[in-house]
Short mmCIF file of C-alpha atoms and ligand atoms in Angstrom, two decimals:
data_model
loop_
_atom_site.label_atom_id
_atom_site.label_comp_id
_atom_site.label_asym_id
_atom_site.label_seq_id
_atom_site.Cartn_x
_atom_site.Cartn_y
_atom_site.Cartn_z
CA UNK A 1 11.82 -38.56 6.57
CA UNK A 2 12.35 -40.10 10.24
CA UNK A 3 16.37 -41.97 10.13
CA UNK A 4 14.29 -44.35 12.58
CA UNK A 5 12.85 -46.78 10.14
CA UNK A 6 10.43 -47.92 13.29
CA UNK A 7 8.80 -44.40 13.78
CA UNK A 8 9.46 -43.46 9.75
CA UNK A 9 7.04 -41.06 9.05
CA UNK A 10 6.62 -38.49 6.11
CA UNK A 11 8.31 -34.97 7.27
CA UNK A 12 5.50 -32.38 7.56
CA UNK A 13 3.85 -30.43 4.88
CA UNK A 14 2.80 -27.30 6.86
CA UNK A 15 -0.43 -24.76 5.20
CA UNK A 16 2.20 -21.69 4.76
CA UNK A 17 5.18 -22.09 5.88
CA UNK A 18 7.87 -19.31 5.92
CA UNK A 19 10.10 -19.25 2.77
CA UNK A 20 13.63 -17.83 3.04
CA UNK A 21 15.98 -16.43 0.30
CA UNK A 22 19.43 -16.07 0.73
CA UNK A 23 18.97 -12.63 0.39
CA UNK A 24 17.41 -12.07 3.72
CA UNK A 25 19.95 -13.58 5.25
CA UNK A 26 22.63 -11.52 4.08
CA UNK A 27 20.27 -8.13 4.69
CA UNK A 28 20.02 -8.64 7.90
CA UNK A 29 23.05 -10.20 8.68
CA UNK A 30 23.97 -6.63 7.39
CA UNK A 31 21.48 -4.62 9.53
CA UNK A 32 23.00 -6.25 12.68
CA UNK A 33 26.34 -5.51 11.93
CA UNK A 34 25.35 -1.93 11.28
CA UNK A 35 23.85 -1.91 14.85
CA UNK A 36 20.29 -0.29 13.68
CA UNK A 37 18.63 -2.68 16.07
CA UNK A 38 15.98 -0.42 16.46
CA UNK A 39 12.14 0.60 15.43
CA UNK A 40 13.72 2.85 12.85
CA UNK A 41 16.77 2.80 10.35
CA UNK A 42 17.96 2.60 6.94
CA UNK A 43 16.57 -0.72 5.89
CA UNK A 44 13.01 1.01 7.61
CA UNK A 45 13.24 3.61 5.20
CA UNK A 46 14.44 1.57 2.17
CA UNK A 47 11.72 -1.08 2.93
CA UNK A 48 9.23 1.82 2.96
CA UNK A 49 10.57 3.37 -0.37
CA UNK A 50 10.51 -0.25 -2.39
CA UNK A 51 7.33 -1.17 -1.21
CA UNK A 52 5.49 1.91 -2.09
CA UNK A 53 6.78 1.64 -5.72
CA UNK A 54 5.92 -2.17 -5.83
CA UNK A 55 2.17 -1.61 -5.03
CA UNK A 56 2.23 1.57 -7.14
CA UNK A 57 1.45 3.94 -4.43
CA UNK A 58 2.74 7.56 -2.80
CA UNK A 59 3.69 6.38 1.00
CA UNK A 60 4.40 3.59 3.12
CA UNK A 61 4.58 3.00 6.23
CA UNK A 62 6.32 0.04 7.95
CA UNK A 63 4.34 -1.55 11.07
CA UNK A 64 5.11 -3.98 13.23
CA UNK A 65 2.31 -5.94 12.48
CA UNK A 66 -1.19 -5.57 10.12
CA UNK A 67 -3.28 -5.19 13.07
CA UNK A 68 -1.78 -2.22 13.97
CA UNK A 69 -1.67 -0.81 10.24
CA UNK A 70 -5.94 -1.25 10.32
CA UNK A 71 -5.80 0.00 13.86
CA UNK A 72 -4.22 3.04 12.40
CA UNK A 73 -6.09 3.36 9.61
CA UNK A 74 -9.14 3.38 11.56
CA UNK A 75 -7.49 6.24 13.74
CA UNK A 76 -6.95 8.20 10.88
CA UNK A 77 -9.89 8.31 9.35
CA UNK A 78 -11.58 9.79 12.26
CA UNK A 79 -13.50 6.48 13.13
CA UNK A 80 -14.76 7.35 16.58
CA UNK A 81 -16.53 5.69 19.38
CA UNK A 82 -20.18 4.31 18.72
CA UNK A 83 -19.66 4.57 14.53
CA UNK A 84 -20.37 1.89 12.58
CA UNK A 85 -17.56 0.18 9.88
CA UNK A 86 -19.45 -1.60 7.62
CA UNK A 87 -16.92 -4.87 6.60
CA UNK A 88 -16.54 -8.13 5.68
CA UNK A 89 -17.89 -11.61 8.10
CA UNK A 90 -15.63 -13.54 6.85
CA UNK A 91 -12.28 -12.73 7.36
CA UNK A 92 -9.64 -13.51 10.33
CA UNK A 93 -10.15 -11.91 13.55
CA UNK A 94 -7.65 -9.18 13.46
CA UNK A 95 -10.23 -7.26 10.94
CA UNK A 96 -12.85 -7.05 13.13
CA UNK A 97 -10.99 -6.63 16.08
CA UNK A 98 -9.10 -3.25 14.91
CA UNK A 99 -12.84 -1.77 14.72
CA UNK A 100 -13.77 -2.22 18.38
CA UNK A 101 -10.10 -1.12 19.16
CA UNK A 102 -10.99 2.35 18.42
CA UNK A 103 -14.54 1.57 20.23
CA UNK A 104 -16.74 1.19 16.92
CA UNK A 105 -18.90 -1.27 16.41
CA UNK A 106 -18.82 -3.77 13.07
CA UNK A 107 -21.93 -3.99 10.60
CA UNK A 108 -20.87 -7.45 8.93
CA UNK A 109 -21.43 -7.98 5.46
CA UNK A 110 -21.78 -11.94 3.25
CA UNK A 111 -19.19 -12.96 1.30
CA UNK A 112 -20.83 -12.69 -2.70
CA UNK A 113 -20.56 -16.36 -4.40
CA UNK A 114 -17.93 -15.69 -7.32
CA UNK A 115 -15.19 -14.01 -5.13
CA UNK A 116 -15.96 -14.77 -1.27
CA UNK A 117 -15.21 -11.29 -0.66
CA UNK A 118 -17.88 -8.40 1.03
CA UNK A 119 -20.71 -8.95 -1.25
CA UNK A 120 -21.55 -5.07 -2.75
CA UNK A 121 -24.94 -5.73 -3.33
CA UNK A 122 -25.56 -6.42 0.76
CA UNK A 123 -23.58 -3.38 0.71
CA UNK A 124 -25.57 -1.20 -1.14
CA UNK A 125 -28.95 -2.19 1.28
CA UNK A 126 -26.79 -1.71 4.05
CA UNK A 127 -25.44 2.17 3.21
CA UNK A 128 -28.78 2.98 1.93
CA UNK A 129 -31.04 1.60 5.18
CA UNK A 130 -28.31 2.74 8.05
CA UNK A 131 -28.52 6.22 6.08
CA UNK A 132 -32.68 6.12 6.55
CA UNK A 133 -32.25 4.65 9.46
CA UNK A 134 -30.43 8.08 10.85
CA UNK A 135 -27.28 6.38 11.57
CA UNK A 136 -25.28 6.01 8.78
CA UNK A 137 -22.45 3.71 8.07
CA UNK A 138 -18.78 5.59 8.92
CA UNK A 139 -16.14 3.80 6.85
CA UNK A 140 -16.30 0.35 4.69
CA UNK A 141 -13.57 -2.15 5.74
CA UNK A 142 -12.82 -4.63 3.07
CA UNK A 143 -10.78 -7.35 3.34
CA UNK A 144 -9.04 -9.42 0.01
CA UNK A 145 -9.63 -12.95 0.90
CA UNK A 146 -6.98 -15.38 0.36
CA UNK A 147 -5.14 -13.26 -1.96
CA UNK A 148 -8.02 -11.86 -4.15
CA UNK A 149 -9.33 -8.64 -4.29
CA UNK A 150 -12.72 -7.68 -3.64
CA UNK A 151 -14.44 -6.20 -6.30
CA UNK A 152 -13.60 -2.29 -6.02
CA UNK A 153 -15.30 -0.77 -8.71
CA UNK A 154 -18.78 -1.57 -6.78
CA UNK A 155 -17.21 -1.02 -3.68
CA UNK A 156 -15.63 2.06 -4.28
CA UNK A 157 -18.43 3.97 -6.00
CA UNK A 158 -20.80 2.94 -2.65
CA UNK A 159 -17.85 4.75 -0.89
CA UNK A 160 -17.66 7.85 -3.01
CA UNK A 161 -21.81 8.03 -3.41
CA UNK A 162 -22.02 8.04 0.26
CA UNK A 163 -18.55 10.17 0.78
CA UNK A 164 -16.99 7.66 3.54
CA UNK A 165 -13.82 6.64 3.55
CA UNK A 166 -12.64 2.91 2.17
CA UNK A 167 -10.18 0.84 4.13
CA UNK A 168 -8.81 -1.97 2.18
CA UNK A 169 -7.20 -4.72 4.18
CA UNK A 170 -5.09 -6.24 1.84
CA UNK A 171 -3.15 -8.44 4.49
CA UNK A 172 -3.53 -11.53 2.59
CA UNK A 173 -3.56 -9.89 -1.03
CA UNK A 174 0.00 -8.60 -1.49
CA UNK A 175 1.00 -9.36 -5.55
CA UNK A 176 -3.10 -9.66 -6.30
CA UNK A 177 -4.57 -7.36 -9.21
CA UNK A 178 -8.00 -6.11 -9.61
CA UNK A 179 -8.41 -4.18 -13.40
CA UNK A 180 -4.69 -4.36 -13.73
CA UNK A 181 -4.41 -2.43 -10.69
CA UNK A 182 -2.11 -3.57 -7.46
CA UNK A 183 -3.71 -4.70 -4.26
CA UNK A 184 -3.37 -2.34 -1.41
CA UNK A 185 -3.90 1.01 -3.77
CA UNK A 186 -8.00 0.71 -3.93
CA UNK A 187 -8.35 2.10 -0.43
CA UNK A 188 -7.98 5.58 1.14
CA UNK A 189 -5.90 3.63 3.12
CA UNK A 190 -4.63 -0.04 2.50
CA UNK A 191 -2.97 -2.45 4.54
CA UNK A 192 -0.39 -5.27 4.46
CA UNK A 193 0.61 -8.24 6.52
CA UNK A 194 3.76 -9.70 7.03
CA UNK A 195 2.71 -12.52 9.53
CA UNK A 196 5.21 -15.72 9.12
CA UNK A 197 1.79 -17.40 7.05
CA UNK A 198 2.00 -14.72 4.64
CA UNK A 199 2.88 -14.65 0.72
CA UNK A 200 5.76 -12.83 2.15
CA UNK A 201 6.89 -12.86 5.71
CA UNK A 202 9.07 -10.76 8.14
CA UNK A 203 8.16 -13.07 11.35
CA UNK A 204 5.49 -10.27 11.67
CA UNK A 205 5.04 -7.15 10.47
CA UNK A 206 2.65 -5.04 8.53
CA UNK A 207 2.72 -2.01 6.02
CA UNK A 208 0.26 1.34 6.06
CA UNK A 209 -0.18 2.36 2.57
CA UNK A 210 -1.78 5.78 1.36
CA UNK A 211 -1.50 8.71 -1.36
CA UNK A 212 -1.90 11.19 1.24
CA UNK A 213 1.48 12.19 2.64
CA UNK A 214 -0.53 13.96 5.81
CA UNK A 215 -2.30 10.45 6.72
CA UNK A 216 1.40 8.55 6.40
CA UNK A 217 2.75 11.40 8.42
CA UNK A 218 0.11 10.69 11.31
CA UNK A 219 0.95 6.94 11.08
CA UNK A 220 4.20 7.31 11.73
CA UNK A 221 3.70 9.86 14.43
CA UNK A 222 1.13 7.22 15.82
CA UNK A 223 3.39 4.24 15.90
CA UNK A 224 6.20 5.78 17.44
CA UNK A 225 4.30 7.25 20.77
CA UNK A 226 2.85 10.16 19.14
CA UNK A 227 6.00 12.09 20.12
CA UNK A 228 5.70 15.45 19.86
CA UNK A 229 8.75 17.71 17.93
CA UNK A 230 10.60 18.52 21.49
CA UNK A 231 14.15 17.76 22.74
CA UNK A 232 12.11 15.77 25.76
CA UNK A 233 9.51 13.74 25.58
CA UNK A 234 5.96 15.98 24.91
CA UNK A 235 2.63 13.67 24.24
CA UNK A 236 -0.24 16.07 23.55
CA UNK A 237 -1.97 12.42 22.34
CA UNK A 238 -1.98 9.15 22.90
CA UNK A 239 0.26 6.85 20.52
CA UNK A 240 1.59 3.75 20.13
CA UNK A 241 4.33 1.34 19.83
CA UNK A 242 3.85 0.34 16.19
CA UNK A 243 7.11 0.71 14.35
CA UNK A 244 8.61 -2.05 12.29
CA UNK A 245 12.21 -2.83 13.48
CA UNK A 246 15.15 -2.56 11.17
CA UNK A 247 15.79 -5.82 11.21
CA UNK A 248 12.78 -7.02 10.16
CA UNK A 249 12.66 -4.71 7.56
CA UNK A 250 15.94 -5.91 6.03
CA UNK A 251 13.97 -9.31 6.00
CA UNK A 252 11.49 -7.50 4.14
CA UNK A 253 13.61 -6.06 1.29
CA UNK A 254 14.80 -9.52 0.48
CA UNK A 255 11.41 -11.11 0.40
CA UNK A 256 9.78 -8.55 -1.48
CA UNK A 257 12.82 -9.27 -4.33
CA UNK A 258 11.31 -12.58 -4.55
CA UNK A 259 8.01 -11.42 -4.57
CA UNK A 260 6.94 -12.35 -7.79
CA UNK A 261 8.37 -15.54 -7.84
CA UNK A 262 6.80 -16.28 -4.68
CA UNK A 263 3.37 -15.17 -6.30
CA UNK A 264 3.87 -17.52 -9.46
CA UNK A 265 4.60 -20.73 -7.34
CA UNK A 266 1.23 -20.21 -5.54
CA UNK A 267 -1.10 -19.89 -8.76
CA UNK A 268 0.61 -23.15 -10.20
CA UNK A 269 0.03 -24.96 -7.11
CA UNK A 270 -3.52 -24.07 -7.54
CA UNK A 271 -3.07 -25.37 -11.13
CA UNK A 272 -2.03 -28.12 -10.04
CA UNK A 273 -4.98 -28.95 -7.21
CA UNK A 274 -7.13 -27.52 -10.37
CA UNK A 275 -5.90 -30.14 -12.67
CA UNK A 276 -5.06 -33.00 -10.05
CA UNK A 277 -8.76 -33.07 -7.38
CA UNK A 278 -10.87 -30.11 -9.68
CA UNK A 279 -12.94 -32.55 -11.38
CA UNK A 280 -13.37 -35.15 -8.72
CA UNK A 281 -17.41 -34.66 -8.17
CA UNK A 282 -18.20 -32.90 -5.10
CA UNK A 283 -14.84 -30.49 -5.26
CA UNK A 284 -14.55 -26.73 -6.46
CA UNK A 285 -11.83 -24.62 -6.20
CA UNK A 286 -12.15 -21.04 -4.96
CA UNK A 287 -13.54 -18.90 -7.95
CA UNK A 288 -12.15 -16.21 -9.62
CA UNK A 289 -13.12 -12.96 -10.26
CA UNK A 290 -13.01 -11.85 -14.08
CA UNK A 291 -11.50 -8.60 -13.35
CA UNK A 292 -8.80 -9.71 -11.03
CA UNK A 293 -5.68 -12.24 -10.62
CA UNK A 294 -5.80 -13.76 -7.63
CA UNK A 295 -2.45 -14.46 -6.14
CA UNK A 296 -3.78 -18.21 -4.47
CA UNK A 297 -2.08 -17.54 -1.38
CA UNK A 298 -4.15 -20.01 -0.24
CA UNK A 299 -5.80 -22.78 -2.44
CA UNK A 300 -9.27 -23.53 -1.21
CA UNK A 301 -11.58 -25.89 -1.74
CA UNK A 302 -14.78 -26.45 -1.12
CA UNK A 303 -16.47 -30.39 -0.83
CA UNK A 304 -20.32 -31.15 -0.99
CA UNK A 305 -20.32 -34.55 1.13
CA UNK A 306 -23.13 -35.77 -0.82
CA UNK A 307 -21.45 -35.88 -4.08
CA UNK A 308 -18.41 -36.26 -2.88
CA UNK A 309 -19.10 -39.32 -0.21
CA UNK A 310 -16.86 -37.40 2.73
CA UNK A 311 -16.93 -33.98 4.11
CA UNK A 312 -13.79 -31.49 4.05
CA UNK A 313 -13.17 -32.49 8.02
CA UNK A 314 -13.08 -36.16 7.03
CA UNK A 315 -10.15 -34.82 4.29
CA UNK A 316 -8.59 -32.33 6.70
CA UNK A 317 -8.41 -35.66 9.13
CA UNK A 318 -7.43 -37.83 6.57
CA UNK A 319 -4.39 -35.51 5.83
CA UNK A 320 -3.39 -35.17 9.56
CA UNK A 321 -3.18 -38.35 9.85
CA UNK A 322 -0.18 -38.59 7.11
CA UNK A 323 1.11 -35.40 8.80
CA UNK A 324 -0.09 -33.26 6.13
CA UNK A 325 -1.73 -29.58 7.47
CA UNK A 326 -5.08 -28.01 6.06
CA UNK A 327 -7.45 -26.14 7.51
CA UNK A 328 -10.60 -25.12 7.73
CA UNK A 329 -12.24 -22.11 5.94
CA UNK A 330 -12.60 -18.66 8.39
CA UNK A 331 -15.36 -19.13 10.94
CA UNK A 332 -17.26 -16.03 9.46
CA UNK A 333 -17.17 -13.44 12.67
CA UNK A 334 -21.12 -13.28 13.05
CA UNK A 335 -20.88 -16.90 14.40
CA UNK A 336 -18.12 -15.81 16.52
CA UNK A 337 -18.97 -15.74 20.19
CA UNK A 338 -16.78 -11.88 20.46
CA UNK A 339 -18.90 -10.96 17.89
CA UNK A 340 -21.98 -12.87 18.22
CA UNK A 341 -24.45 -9.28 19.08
CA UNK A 342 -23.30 -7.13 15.87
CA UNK A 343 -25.61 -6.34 13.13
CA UNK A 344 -24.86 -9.00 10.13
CA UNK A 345 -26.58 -8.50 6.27
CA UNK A 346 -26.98 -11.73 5.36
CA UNK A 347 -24.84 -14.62 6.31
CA UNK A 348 -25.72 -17.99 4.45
CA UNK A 349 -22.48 -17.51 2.03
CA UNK A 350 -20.03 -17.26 4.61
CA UNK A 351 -21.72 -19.73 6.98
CA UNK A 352 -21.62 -22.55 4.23
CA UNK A 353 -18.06 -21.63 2.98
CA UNK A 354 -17.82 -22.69 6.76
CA UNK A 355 -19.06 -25.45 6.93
CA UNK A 356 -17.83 -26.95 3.25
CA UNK A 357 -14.46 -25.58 2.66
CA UNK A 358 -10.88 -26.03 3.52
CA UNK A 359 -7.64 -24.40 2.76
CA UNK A 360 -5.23 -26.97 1.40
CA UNK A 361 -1.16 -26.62 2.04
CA UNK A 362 0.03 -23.59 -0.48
CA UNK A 363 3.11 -22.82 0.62
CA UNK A 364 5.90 -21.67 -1.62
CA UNK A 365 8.30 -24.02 -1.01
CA UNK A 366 5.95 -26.62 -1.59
CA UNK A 367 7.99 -29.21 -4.10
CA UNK A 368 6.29 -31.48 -6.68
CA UNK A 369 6.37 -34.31 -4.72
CA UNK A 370 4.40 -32.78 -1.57
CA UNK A 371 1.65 -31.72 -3.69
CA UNK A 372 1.46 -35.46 -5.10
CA UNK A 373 1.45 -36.51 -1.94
CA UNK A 374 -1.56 -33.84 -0.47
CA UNK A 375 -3.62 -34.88 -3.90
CA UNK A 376 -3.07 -38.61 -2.77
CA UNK A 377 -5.05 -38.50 0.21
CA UNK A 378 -7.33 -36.63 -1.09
CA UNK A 379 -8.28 -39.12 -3.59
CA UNK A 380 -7.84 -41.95 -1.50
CA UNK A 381 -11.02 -40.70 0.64
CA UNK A 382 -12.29 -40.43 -2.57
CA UNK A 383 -12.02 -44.07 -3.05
CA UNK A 384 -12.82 -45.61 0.20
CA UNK A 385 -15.99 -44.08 -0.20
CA UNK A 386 -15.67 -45.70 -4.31
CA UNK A 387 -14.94 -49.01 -2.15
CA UNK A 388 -18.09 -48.15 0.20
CA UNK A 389 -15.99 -47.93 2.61
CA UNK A 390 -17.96 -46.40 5.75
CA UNK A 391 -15.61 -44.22 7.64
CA UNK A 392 -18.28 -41.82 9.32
CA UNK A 393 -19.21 -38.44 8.40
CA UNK A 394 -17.15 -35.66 10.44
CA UNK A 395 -18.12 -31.99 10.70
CA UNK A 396 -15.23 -29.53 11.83
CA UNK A 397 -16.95 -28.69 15.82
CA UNK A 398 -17.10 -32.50 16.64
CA UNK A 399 -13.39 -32.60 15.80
CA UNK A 400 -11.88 -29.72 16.09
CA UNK A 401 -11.92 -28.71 19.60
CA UNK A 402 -9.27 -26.54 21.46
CA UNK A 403 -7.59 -28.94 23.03
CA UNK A 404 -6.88 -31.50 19.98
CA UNK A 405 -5.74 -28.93 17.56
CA UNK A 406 -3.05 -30.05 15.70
CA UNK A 407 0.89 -29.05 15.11
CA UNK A 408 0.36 -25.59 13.00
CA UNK A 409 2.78 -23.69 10.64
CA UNK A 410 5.17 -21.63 12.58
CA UNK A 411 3.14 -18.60 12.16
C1 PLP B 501 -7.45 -10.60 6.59
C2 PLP B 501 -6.41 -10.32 7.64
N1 PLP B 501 -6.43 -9.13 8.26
C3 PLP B 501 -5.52 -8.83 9.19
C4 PLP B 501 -4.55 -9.72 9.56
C5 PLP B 501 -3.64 -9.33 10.68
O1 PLP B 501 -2.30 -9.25 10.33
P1 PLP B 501 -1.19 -9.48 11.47
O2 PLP B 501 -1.22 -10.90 11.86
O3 PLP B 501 0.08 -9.08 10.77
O4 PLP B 501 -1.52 -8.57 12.58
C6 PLP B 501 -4.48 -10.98 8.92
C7 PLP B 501 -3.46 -12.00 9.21
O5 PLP B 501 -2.85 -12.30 10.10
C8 PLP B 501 -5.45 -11.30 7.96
O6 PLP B 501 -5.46 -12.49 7.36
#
C-alpha cells in the first residue's frame, strides 16, 4: 500500500509476474563471479543436462528466447520457402511468426471446445484436402495453450499417417502432462519459453528439446553462427545468434528447482477462482482435458454477458480500476491484420474465446489475500448488475486501444 494516506491505493496485482527463489540469486551471483559471462558455460551445460531429464527427454538445447527455439525447429525440419505449417489460430504471435521466418506460409487451424487447443478433427480435413489438393501440408505446429497440452494422440497419428514432422510449442506448457507424459516430449521437436510471464522465467530465454542428438547438434551449430570446425571463422551457412547466456542459465537451474512448487500454486489458484466466481451464472473456467493436467499457468475465464449482466471487458475494467491486471484472451491470428490473407479451417471457437474470455492474475506469488481481492471485483460487477445497476456494456476494441493500454507485468 501507498505510505500517502491521500493517494492510498492497493499495490498492484500484475497477470504473471516474475517469481524469484533465493536460489537464483546465489547461482548467478556464482556465475558472475566465475566470469562465464558469455553465450556458453557451465551453468549452459548444466541447465541443458537438468532440463532434459525434467521433461524426460534425450537433448536440450538452451536458447535465448522460444522464438528462436520454433525458428530452429522449423529450420531443422527442412521447412522451406512456399510450404505450408499447418498450426494453431489461437496462440501468441511468436508461433506464427517463426513460420514466415523461414518464408512458409501458416494454414490456421480452430481451437476444439474442451481444450482450446488445434482442434484434430479440422486437422484431419485439412491434411486430407491440401494432400488432394496437390499441395500437401509440410509440418503441424501445435501450440499448448495456457499450460495444457493439446491432445497428441490425434495429433500425432495425423502426423505419422501423413509422415510430416510435429513441432510442439510447449512455451506456455512447461510442468503440463498429457497420458502421464511431460509436455515438450510429444513433438519431433518441442519448445520452451522462459519469457519473464512464464511458469518459470530467466528474463527471457527458451529451450530446443529433441531425441535426436543430430537435430540438437544442428541447433546448437545454428544458434551460435553456424560456425564451422576451423581455428578462424568458416560459415559455409547462415546461422544465428541464439545461445542462452550463462547467466541466465544459472537463473534457470534455480527456477526449474522450484518448478513443481511453482506448478502446484497455479492449479490451486485456479481452485480457488473454481470455487470462489465458478458458479456465478454466466462464468466458466477453461476446461480440461481428461487425459491431461493442465498446469493453469494462466486461469481463464470465459463470461456470457447475457447471463452474466457484464461482459469480460466490463470485468477486465472493473479490475484496472482497483489496479488489478487481466487480460484479454489471444486475438486468434486469422483476425490478425499480419495474418489476415492465410488459409484458416474454421474459426468460430477461437473468435468467440475472443470475444468472451479473459485471463485472470495467476501468478505464483499470488498470496491469499490478492486472490480475495481479484474475486471481489469480480463479484461486485456481479452485483451492480444484481442492483440493476446500468454501467454500459464494453467490448475489448472500444476500450482497448493502443494508446490506453494499461501498466503490464514486467514481461
Ligand atoms: C505460445 C507461445 N509461443 C511462443 C512464445 C515465444 O516465446 P518467447 O517470448 O520466449 O520468444 C510464447 C511466449 O512468449 C508463447 O506464449
Amino acid at each position: 500500500m501507498s505510505t500517502n494516506p491521500n493517494t492510498a491505493i492497493a499495490s498492484r496485482i500484475y497477470l504473471s509476474p516474475p517469481h524469484m527463489s533465493p536460489n537464483e540469486r546465489d547461482l548467478l551471483l556464482e556465475a558472475f563471479d566465475s566470469n562465464w559471462i558469455a553465450p556458453l558455460g557451465p551453468h549452459v551445460e548444466a541447465f541443458e543436462r537438468e532440463f532434459a531429464e525434467k521433461v524426460g527427454v534425450n537433448y536440450a538445447v538452451a536458447l535465448s528466447s522460444g522464438t528462436s527455439a520454433l525458428h530452429l525447429a522449423l529450420l531443422i525440419l527442412g521447412i522451406e520457402p512456399g510450404d505450408e505449417v499447418a498450426t494453431s489460430t489461437l496462440t501468441f504471435v511468436a508461433t506464427a511468426n517463426a513460420v514466415r521466418y523461414v518464408g512458409a506460409n501458416p494454414v490456421f487451424i480452430d481451437s476444439e471446445t474442451n481444450s482450446w487447443n488445434l482442434d484434430p478433427v479440422l486437422l484431419a480435413e485439412e491434411l486430407r484436402e491440401a494432400t488432394q489438393r496437390g499441395r500437401p501440408i509440410k509440418a503441424v505446429l501445435a501450440v499448448d495453450i495456457l499450460g495444457q497440452c493439446a491432445d497428441y494422440d490425434a495429433i500425432r497419428g495425423l502426423c505419422d499417417q501423413y509422415q510430416i514432422p510435429l513441432i510442439e510449442d510447449a512455451a506456455e506448457s512447461l510442468g503440463a502432462t498429457y497420458n502421464g507424459k511431460a509436455a515438450g516430449g510429444f513433438g519431433d521437436i518441442g519448445c520452451f519459453s522462459f519469457n519473464g510471464n512464464k511458469i518459470i522465467t530467466t528474463s527471457s530465454g527458451g529451450m530446443l528439446v529433441t531425441s535426436k542428438k543430430e537435430w540438437a547438434d544442428r541447433a546448437r551449430f545454428l544458434a551460435t553462427q553456424a560456425r564451422d570446425p576451423f581455428p578462424h571463422y568458416e560459415h559455409s551457412v547462415v546461422g544465428y545468434n541464439y545461445r542462452m547466456s550463462n547467466l541466465l542459465a544459472a537463473i534457470g537451474r534455480g527456477q526449474l528447482r522450484v518448478l513443481d512448487e511453482r506448478v502446484q500454486k497455479r492449479q490451486d489458484n485456479f481452485r480457488f477462482y473454481q470455487q470462489e466466481i465458478g458458479k456465478l451464472p454466466g462464468i466458466e473456467l477453461a476446461p480440461e482435458l481428461a487425459a491431461g493436467r493442465s498446469t493453469n499457468w494462466l486461469s481463464c475465464i470465459t463470461v456470457d454477458p447475457e447471463l452474466f449482466g457484464a461482459t469480460c471487458e466490463d470485468i477486465r475494467l472493473a479490475l484496472e480500476s482497483e489496479n488489478i491486471e487481466s487480460r484479454p484472451l489471444w486475438k486468434p491470428m486469422h483476425m490478425q491484420p499480419a495474418y489476415a490473407q492465410y488459409r484458416v479451417r474454421g474459426g468460430r471457437v477461437s473468435e468467440q474465446l475472443f470475444k468472451n474470455g479473459l485471463c485472470l492474475p495467476s501468478g505464483s506469488s499470488l498470496s491469499t489475500s490478492d486472490l480475495t481481492r481479484i474475486v471481489g471485483v469480480i463479484h461486485s460487477v456481479r452485483e451492480r448488475k444484481d442492483a440493476k445497476q446500468d454501467f454500459g456494456f464494453h467490448n475489448a476494441s472500444s476500450t482497448l486501444t493502443p494508446n490506453a493500454l494499461p501498466a503490464r507485468s514486467p514481461s
